[in-house]
Coordinates of C-alpha atoms in Angstrom, one line a residue:
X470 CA 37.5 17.5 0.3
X471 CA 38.0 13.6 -1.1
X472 CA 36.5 13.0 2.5
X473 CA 33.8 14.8 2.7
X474 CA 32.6 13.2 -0.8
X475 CA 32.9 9.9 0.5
X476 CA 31.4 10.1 3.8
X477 CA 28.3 11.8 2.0
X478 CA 27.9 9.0 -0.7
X479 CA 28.4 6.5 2.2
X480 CA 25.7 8.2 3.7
X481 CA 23.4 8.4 0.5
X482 CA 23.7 4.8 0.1
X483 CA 23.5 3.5 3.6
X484 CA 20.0 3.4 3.6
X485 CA 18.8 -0.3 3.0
X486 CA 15.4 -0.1 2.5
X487 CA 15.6 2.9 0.5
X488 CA 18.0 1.3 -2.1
X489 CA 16.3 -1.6 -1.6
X490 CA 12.8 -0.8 -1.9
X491 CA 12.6 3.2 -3.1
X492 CA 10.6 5.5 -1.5
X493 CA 7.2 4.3 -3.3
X494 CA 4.5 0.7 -3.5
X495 CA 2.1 -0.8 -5.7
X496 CA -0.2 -2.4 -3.9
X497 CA -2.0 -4.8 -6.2
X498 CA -5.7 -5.3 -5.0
X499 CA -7.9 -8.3 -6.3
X500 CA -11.3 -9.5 -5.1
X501 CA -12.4 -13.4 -4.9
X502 CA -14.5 -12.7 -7.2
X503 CA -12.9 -12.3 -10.6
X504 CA -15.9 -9.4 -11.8
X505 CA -15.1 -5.7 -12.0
X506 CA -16.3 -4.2 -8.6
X507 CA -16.2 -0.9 -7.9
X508 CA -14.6 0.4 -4.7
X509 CA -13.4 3.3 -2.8
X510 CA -9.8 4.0 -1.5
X511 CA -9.1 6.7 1.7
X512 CA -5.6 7.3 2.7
X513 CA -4.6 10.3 4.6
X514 CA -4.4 12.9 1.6
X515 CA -6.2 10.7 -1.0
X516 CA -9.7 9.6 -1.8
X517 CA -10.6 8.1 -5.0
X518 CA -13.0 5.4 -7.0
X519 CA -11.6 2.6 -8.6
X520 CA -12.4 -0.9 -10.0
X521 CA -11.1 -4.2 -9.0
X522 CA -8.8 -5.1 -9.7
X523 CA -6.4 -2.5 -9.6
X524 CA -2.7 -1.3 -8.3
X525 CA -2.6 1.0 -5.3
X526 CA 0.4 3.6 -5.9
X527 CA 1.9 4.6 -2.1
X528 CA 4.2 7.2 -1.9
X529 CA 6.6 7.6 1.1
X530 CA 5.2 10.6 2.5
X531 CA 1.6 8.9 2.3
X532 CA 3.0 5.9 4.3
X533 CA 2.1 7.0 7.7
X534 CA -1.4 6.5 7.6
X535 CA -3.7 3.1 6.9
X536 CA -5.3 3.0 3.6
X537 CA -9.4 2.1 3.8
X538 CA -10.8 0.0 0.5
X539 CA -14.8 -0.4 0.5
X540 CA -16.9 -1.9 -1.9
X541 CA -19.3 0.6 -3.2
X542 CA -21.4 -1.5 -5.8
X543 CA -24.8 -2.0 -4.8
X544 CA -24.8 -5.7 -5.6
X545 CA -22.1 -6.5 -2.8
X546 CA -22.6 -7.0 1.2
X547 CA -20.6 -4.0 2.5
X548 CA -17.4 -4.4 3.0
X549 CA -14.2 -2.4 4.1
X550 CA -10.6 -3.3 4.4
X551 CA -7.6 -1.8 5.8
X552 CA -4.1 -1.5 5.0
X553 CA -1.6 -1.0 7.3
X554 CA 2.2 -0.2 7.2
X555 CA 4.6 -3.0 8.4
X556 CA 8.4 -2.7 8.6
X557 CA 9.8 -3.2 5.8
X558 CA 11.8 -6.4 5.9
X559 CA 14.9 -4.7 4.6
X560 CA 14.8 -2.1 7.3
X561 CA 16.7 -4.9 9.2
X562 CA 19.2 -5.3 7.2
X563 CA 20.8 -1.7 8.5
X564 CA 21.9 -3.3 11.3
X565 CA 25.3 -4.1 9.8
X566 CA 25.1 -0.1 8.9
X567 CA 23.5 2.0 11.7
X568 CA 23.1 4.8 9.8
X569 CA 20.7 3.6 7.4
X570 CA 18.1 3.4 10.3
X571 CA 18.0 7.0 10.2
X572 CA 18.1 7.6 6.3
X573 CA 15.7 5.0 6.0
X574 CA 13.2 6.6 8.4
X575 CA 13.9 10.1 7.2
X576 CA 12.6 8.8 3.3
X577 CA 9.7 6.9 4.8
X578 CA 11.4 4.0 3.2
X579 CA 11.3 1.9 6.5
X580 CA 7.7 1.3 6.0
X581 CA 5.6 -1.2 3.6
X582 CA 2.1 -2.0 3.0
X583 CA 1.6 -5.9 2.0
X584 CA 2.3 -6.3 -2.1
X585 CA -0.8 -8.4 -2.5
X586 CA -4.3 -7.6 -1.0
X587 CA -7.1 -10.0 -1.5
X588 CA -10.6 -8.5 -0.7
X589 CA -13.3 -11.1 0.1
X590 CA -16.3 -10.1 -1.1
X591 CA -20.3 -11.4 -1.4
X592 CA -22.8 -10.8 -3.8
X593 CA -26.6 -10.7 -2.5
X594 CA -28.1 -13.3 -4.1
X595 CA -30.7 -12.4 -6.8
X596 CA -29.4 -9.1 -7.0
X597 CA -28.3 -7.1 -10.6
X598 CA -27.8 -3.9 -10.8
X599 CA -30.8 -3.2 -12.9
X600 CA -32.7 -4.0 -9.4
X601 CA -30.7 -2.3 -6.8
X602 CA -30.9 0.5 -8.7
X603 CA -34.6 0.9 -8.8

């Protein structure tokens, strides 16, 4: 029985990234321009409006597809962004423990999005929103 314990919490923690890292992100998004600009965010199973800046929360089971951030004030060229998922850095680590490859990819934890986002982003010129929304 003592063995069966111990190979499961071996097993529990072998996981790198998932001790490491968890199984969720915040992706902190910021613009060039230090204003509040209003966006949209698309991920897989989640669509919402949000301001600049703002943290992005990513949950392991959202992790598989990019994220799309446009800038929907009127006052700003179009733009769109996307995130994609990276290995995590720490996914590496499990080769001194080749079981964590498979815990880690089994709690999604094997995969990041960058921490820090930057969008670039372009007023028109002579443009307020009193005017574009004539």
């Amino acid at each position: 029985m003592k063995k069966i314990i111990t190979g499961l919490a071996i097993l529990a923690v072998s996981g790198c990234s998932t001790m490491i890292n968890g199984t969720s992100q915040s992706i902190a998004l910021t613009s060039n321009d230090f204003e509040n600009i209003d966006i949209k965010v698309q991920a897989a199973s989640q669509r919402e409006s949000n301001r600049l800046p703002t943290y992005l929360p990513v949950y392991a089971g959202n992790a598989k597809a990019p994220i799309t951030v446009t800038i929907s004030q009127s006052c700003y060229e179009p733009t769109s962004l996307t995130l994609r998922k990276e290995l995590a850095d720490s996914y590496w680590l499990n080769v001194f423990n080749g079981i964590g490859f498979f815990v880690d990819y089994a709690t999604g934890a094997m995969w990041q999005y960058p921490e820090e986002v930057v969008m670039r982003v372009s007023k028109i010129g002579f443009c307020t929103e009193e005017t574009a929304n004539l």
